[in-house]
Coordinates of C-alpha atoms and ligand atoms in Angstrom, one line a residue:
M1 CA -7.6 3.2 22.5
S2 CA -4.1 3.5 21.6
K3 CA -3.2 1.4 18.0
T4 CA 0.0 0.2 16.6
I5 CA 0.0 1.5 13.4
L6 CA 1.8 0.6 10.9
V7 CA 2.4 3.6 7.8
T8 CA 4.9 2.5 4.9
G9 CA 6.3 5.1 3.0
S10 CA 6.1 7.5 5.7
T11 CA 9.3 9.2 4.9
D12 CA 6.8 12.2 3.1
G13 CA 3.7 12.8 1.2
I14 CA 0.0 11.6 2.7
G15 CA 2.4 8.8 4.3
L16 CA 4.4 11.0 6.4
V17 CA 1.0 13.3 7.4
T18 CA -0.7 10.6 7.9
A19 CA 1.9 9.3 10.5
G20 CA 2.3 13.0 12.3
M21 CA -1.7 13.1 12.9
L22 CA -1.8 9.4 14.0
A23 CA 0.4 10.2 16.5
A24 CA -1.2 13.4 17.7
A25 CA -3.9 11.4 18.5
G26 CA -1.7 9.0 21.0
H27 CA -0.8 6.0 18.0
R28 CA 1.9 4.3 18.2
V29 CA 3.5 4.6 14.5
L30 CA 5.6 2.4 13.0
L31 CA 7.3 4.4 10.2
H32 CA 9.2 3.0 7.4
G33 CA 10.9 4.5 4.1
R34 CA 13.5 3.4 1.8
D35 CA 15.9 6.4 2.7
Q36 CA 18.0 6.2 5.7
S37 CA 18.0 10.4 6.1
K38 CA 14.8 10.8 5.7
L39 CA 13.2 7.8 7.9
E40 CA 15.4 9.5 10.3
Q41 CA 14.4 13.2 9.7
A42 CA 11.0 11.5 10.2
Q43 CA 11.4 10.1 13.3
Q44 CA 13.4 12.5 14.7
T45 CA 10.9 15.3 14.4
L46 CA 7.6 13.0 14.8
A47 CA 9.6 12.3 18.4
E48 CA 10.9 15.7 19.3
T49 CA 6.9 16.2 19.9
Y50 CA 5.0 13.5 20.5
A51 CA 8.0 11.4 22.8
A52 CA 6.6 8.3 22.4
A53 CA 4.7 8.2 19.5
V54 CA 7.2 7.0 17.4
A55 CA 7.1 2.8 18.2
G56 CA 10.0 1.8 15.5
S57 CA 11.2 2.7 12.3
Y58 CA 12.4 0.4 9.3
R59 CA 14.0 0.4 5.9
A60 CA 13.6 -1.6 3.3
D61 CA 13.0 -0.3 -0.6
L62 CA 9.9 -1.9 -1.7
S63 CA 11.1 -2.1 -5.2
K64 CA 13.2 -5.2 -4.4
L65 CA 10.8 -8.0 -2.7
D66 CA 13.6 -9.8 -0.4
E67 CA 13.6 -6.6 1.7
V68 CA 9.7 -6.3 1.7
D69 CA 10.4 -9.7 3.6
S70 CA 12.9 -8.1 6.0
L71 CA 10.3 -5.8 6.8
A72 CA 8.0 -8.5 7.7
D73 CA 10.6 -10.1 9.0
G74 CA 11.4 -7.0 11.1
I75 CA 7.8 -6.2 12.1
L76 CA 6.9 -10.0 13.1
N77 CA 10.2 -9.9 15.5
E78 CA 9.5 -6.7 17.1
S79 CA 5.9 -5.4 16.8
P80 CA 4.3 -8.1 16.3
S81 CA 0.7 -7.4 17.5
I82 CA 0.2 -3.7 14.8
D83 CA -3.7 -3.6 14.9
V84 CA -3.4 -1.8 11.1
L85 CA -1.2 -1.4 8.2
I86 CA -1.5 1.0 5.8
N87 CA 0.0 -0.1 2.3
N88 CA 0.7 3.6 1.6
A89 CA 4.1 3.8 -0.2
G90 CA 4.0 4.4 -4.1
V91 CA 5.9 5.5 -7.2
F92 CA 5.0 6.8 -10.1
H93 CA 7.8 8.2 -12.1
T94 CA 11.0 7.1 -11.1
P95 CA 14.0 7.9 -13.6
Q96 CA 14.8 4.3 -13.5
S97 CA 11.3 2.2 -14.1
R98 CA 13.0 -1.4 -14.6
T99 CA 14.1 -3.3 -11.3
A100 CA 16.7 -6.2 -11.2
E101 CA 14.7 -8.4 -12.7
D102 CA 13.0 -6.2 -15.2
L103 CA 10.0 -5.8 -14.6
D104 CA 8.5 -2.4 -14.4
I105 CA 8.7 -0.7 -11.1
R106 CA 4.7 0.4 -10.5
F107 CA 3.8 -3.5 -10.5
V108 CA 6.6 -4.3 -8.0
V109 CA 6.2 -1.2 -5.5
N110 CA 2.4 -0.8 -5.5
T111 CA 1.3 -4.2 -6.6
L112 CA 3.2 -6.7 -5.7
A113 CA 5.3 -5.6 -2.4
P114 CA 2.2 -4.2 -0.2
Y115 CA 0.8 -7.8 -1.4
R116 CA 3.9 -9.8 0.0
L117 CA 3.9 -7.6 2.9
T118 CA -0.1 -8.0 3.9
R119 CA 0.6 -11.9 3.0
R120 CA 3.9 -12.3 5.7
L121 CA 1.4 -10.5 8.1
L122 CA -1.6 -11.5 7.6
P123 CA -0.9 -14.7 9.2
Q124 CA -0.2 -12.3 12.8
L125 CA -2.9 -10.2 12.3
E126 CA -6.3 -9.9 15.0
K127 CA -9.9 -10.8 13.9
Y128 CA -9.9 -6.9 14.2
A129 CA -7.4 -5.2 12.4
R130 CA -7.1 -3.2 9.0
I131 CA -5.6 -3.4 6.2
V132 CA -5.5 -0.2 4.1
N133 CA -4.7 0.2 0.6
L134 CA -3.9 3.3 -0.8
S135 CA -5.4 2.9 -4.4
S136 CA -6.2 5.9 -7.5
A137 CA -9.1 7.1 -9.8
A138 CA -6.4 6.3 -11.7
Q139 CA -7.2 2.4 -12.6
S140 CA -6.2 0.8 -15.8
P141 CA -7.5 -2.5 -17.3
V142 CA -4.4 -4.3 -16.3
N143 CA -2.4 -6.0 -19.0
L144 CA -0.9 -9.7 -17.4
A145 CA 2.5 -9.9 -20.2
A146 CA 3.2 -5.6 -19.0
M147 CA 2.8 -7.0 -15.6
A148 CA 5.3 -10.2 -16.4
G149 CA 7.6 -7.4 -17.6
E150 CA 7.2 -7.7 -21.5
G151 CA 7.1 -4.5 -23.6
S152 CA 7.3 -1.2 -21.5
L153 CA 4.3 1.9 -21.0
S154 CA 3.7 4.8 -20.0
D155 CA 4.3 6.4 -16.9
F156 CA 0.8 7.3 -15.9
E157 CA -0.5 3.4 -18.1
A158 CA 2.1 1.9 -16.0
Y159 CA 0.8 3.4 -12.4
A160 CA -3.0 3.4 -13.2
Q161 CA -2.6 -0.7 -14.1
S162 CA -0.5 -1.3 -11.1
K163 CA -3.8 0.7 -8.2
L164 CA -6.0 -1.2 -10.4
A165 CA -3.6 -4.6 -9.3
L166 CA -3.6 -3.8 -6.0
T167 CA -7.3 -2.5 -5.9
M168 CA -8.2 -6.7 -7.4
W169 CA -5.6 -7.7 -4.5
S170 CA -7.8 -5.9 -2.2
R171 CA -10.9 -6.6 -3.2
S172 CA -10.3 -10.6 -3.6
L173 CA -8.5 -10.7 0.0
G174 CA -10.9 -8.7 1.5
L175 CA -13.5 -11.3 0.6
A176 CA -12.0 -14.3 1.3
H177 CA -11.6 -12.3 5.0
K178 CA -14.9 -10.8 5.7
D179 CA -16.0 -12.8 7.7
T180 CA -12.6 -14.0 9.8
G181 CA -10.9 -10.5 9.5
P182 CA -8.7 -8.6 9.3
V183 CA -10.1 -5.9 7.4
I184 CA -8.9 -5.2 4.3
I185 CA -10.0 -2.0 2.3
A186 CA -8.6 0.1 -1.2
V187 CA -9.1 3.9 -0.8
N188 CA -8.2 7.0 -2.7
P189 CA -7.2 8.8 -1.4
A190 CA -8.3 11.5 -3.3
S191 CA -7.3 13.0 -6.6
M192 CA -4.4 15.4 -7.3
L193 CA -3.4 16.1 -3.5
G194 CA 0.1 18.3 -3.2
S195 CA 2.7 15.2 -2.6
K196 CA 5.8 15.2 -4.3
M197 CA 4.5 12.7 -6.7
V198 CA 1.5 14.7 -7.9
K199 CA 3.9 18.0 -8.2
Q200 CA 6.8 15.7 -10.5
A201 CA 3.9 13.8 -12.2
F202 CA 1.9 16.6 -13.2
G203 CA 3.9 19.4 -12.4
V204 CA 1.3 22.0 -10.1
D205 CA 0.9 21.9 -6.5
G206 CA -1.6 19.8 -5.3
G207 CA -4.7 19.8 -2.5
D208 CA -4.2 18.9 1.1
L209 CA -2.3 16.4 2.2
R210 CA -4.8 15.9 5.2
I211 CA -7.4 15.5 2.9
G212 CA -5.4 11.7 2.6
A213 CA -4.5 11.4 6.1
D214 CA -7.8 11.9 7.2
I215 CA -9.7 9.4 4.7
L216 CA -7.1 6.4 5.7
I217 CA -7.1 7.5 9.7
R218 CA -11.1 7.1 9.1
A219 CA -10.4 3.3 7.2
A220 CA -7.9 2.9 9.9
L221 CA -9.7 2.9 12.9
S222 CA -13.7 4.0 12.4
D223 CA -16.5 2.0 13.1
E224 CA -18.2 2.9 9.7
F225 CA -15.5 0.9 7.9
A226 CA -15.4 -2.1 10.5
D227 CA -17.7 -4.0 8.5
A228 CA -16.5 -2.6 4.7
S229 CA -13.4 -5.5 3.6
G230 CA -13.0 -5.8 0.2
Q231 CA -14.8 -2.4 0.2
Y232 CA -13.1 0.0 -2.0
F233 CA -13.2 4.1 -1.1
D234 CA -13.4 6.7 -3.5
N235 CA -12.4 10.0 -1.6
D236 CA -13.1 12.3 -5.2
S237 CA -16.9 11.3 -3.7
G238 CA -16.6 10.8 0.0
R239 CA -18.1 7.8 -0.2
F240 CA -17.8 3.4 -0.7
A241 CA -17.8 3.3 -4.8
S242 CA -17.6 0.8 -7.6
P243 CA -13.8 0.6 -8.5
H244 CA -12.7 0.1 -12.7
A245 CA -15.5 -3.3 -13.8
D246 CA -13.0 -5.3 -14.1
A247 CA -12.3 -5.2 -10.1
L248 CA -16.3 -7.0 -9.7
D249 CA -15.2 -9.1 -12.4
D250 CA -14.9 -13.4 -10.6
N251 CA -12.1 -14.4 -13.9
K252 CA -10.4 -11.2 -14.3
V253 CA -9.6 -10.8 -10.8
A254 CA -8.6 -14.6 -10.5
A255 CA -6.9 -13.8 -13.2
V256 CA -4.3 -11.2 -12.0
M257 CA -4.4 -13.2 -7.9
Q258 CA -2.9 -16.2 -10.2
A259 CA -0.1 -13.9 -12.1
I260 CA 0.5 -11.6 -8.7
D261 CA 1.0 -15.2 -6.7
R262 CA 3.3 -16.5 -9.3
L263 CA 5.4 -13.0 -9.9
V264 CA 6.1 -12.9 -7.1
A265 CA 6.9 -17.2 -5.6
Q266 CA 9.7 -16.5 -9.6
I267 CA 11.4 -13.4 -8.1
L268 CA 11.7 -15.0 -4.6
R269 CA 12.6 -18.0 -6.4
E270 CA 10.0 -19.8 -4.0
E271 CA 7.0 -22.5 -5.2
V272 CA 3.6 -20.5 -5.9
P273 CA 1.7 -20.7 -3.3
N274 CA -1.9 -22.5 -4.7
P275 CA -5.2 -20.5 -4.5
A276 CA -6.8 -19.6 -1.7
Ligands
NAP301 N1 -0.8 12.9 -4.0 C1 -2.4 11.4 -4.6 O1 -3.0 12.7 -5.4 C2 -3.0 10.2 -4.5 C3 -3.4 9.9 -4.9 C4 -4.2 8.8 -5.5 C5 -3.4 8.2 -5.6 N2 -1.7 8.2 -3.7 C6 -1.1 7.7 -3.6 O2 -0.9 7.4 -2.6 C7 0.0 7.3 -1.8 C8 1.7 8.2 -1.5 O3 1.7 9.3 -2.5 P1 1.9 10.4 -2.3 O4 0.9 11.8 -3.1 O5 1.9 11.0 -0.8 O6 3.7 10.2 -2.9 P2 4.5 10.8 -2.2 O7 4.7 12.2 -1.0 O8 6.0 10.6 -3.7 O9 5.0 9.7 -1.2 C9 5.2 8.5 -1.2 C10 6.3 7.4 -0.1 O10 6.5 6.4 -1.4 C11 7.9 6.3 -1.1 N3 7.8 5.0 -1.4 C12 8.3 5.7 -3.0 N4 9.1 4.4 -3.6 C13 9.4 3.5 -2.3 C14 10.6 2.2 -2.7 N5 11.0 1.8 -4.3 N6 10.4 1.9 -1.4 C15 9.5 2.2 -0.3 N7 8.7 3.6 -0.1 C16 8.9 4.1 -1.7 C17 8.4 7.3 -0.5 O11 9.3 7.7 -0.2 P3 11.4 8.7 -0.8 O12 10.2 9.6 1.3 O13 11.9 7.9 -0.1 O14 10.2 9.6 -2.1 C18 7.7 8.1 0.0 O15 7.7 8.2 1.4 C19 1.5 6.7 -3.3 O16 0.5 4.9 -2.8 C20 0.4 6.8 -4.1 O17 -0.1 6.2 -5.2 C21 -1.4 9.1 -4.3

């Protein structure tokens, strides 16, 4: 059956390949990117081959949480019945590593933005909908002060901390929604796949991007993930696995969840929500 699937960061790399493979399989894809011309290019390329595949296209810079909210508003107004959200957009190295709020961009784009988008779309998602979050084998203990903007981290450390923080919120929300849905899963798509992120960061060609796209599509659609809410799939080993030990530590997860809620509220000048 044809599904409606939002892939963030579908202008390049794993996200672009995933959008193409979903379109080829007859699904309706909602594209997202931060760069209007790359977004139009992706839309045009897909629409030329699969006429009805692109159900919408949204521009939003995920380092700005007000643009994350605009993205959520656009989806809720125009495509309220999405079946799958793939939180794929991510950043490792960038010349400008601080946001307007003087936060590390990795925490904002890789952790806070997908969290906010998920929170905004959650009430609209059906029980059997899925949210697939792009984690990584790179996971380091989250320094809450660094996440709140104190000091500076290396690219790798900021990336690895932001990915563990995402894996932690993914597990927390996934377990909280285990009985009610939607299914929320964190996936390491496999390491060193040949995207521009990997080429820029490590100077290597990297592996076939379809390895990552394949596992995202399985996580989004296949029965083997239907009861996996809160779990972490490691595509380096090809199985569900334990994430970093901190993601299994209730106290550490609670502290990270609280810090994420506080930061999001602070950036958007909202009240801090009560713990769910
Ligand atoms: N490649 C790997 O081996 C690997 C391994 C583990 C995890 N991952 C994860 O997989 C995901 C996809 O990465 P990739 O390797 O395919 O990298 P990529 O080719 O650099 O793609 C990243 C995507 O995210 C978008 N993006 C980056 N910053 C953004 C921002 N501020 N606002 C909105 N969109 C933004 C990019 O937009 P532009 O097109 O404008 O740059 C692009 O569409 C990431 O979450 C990454 O951490 C990748």
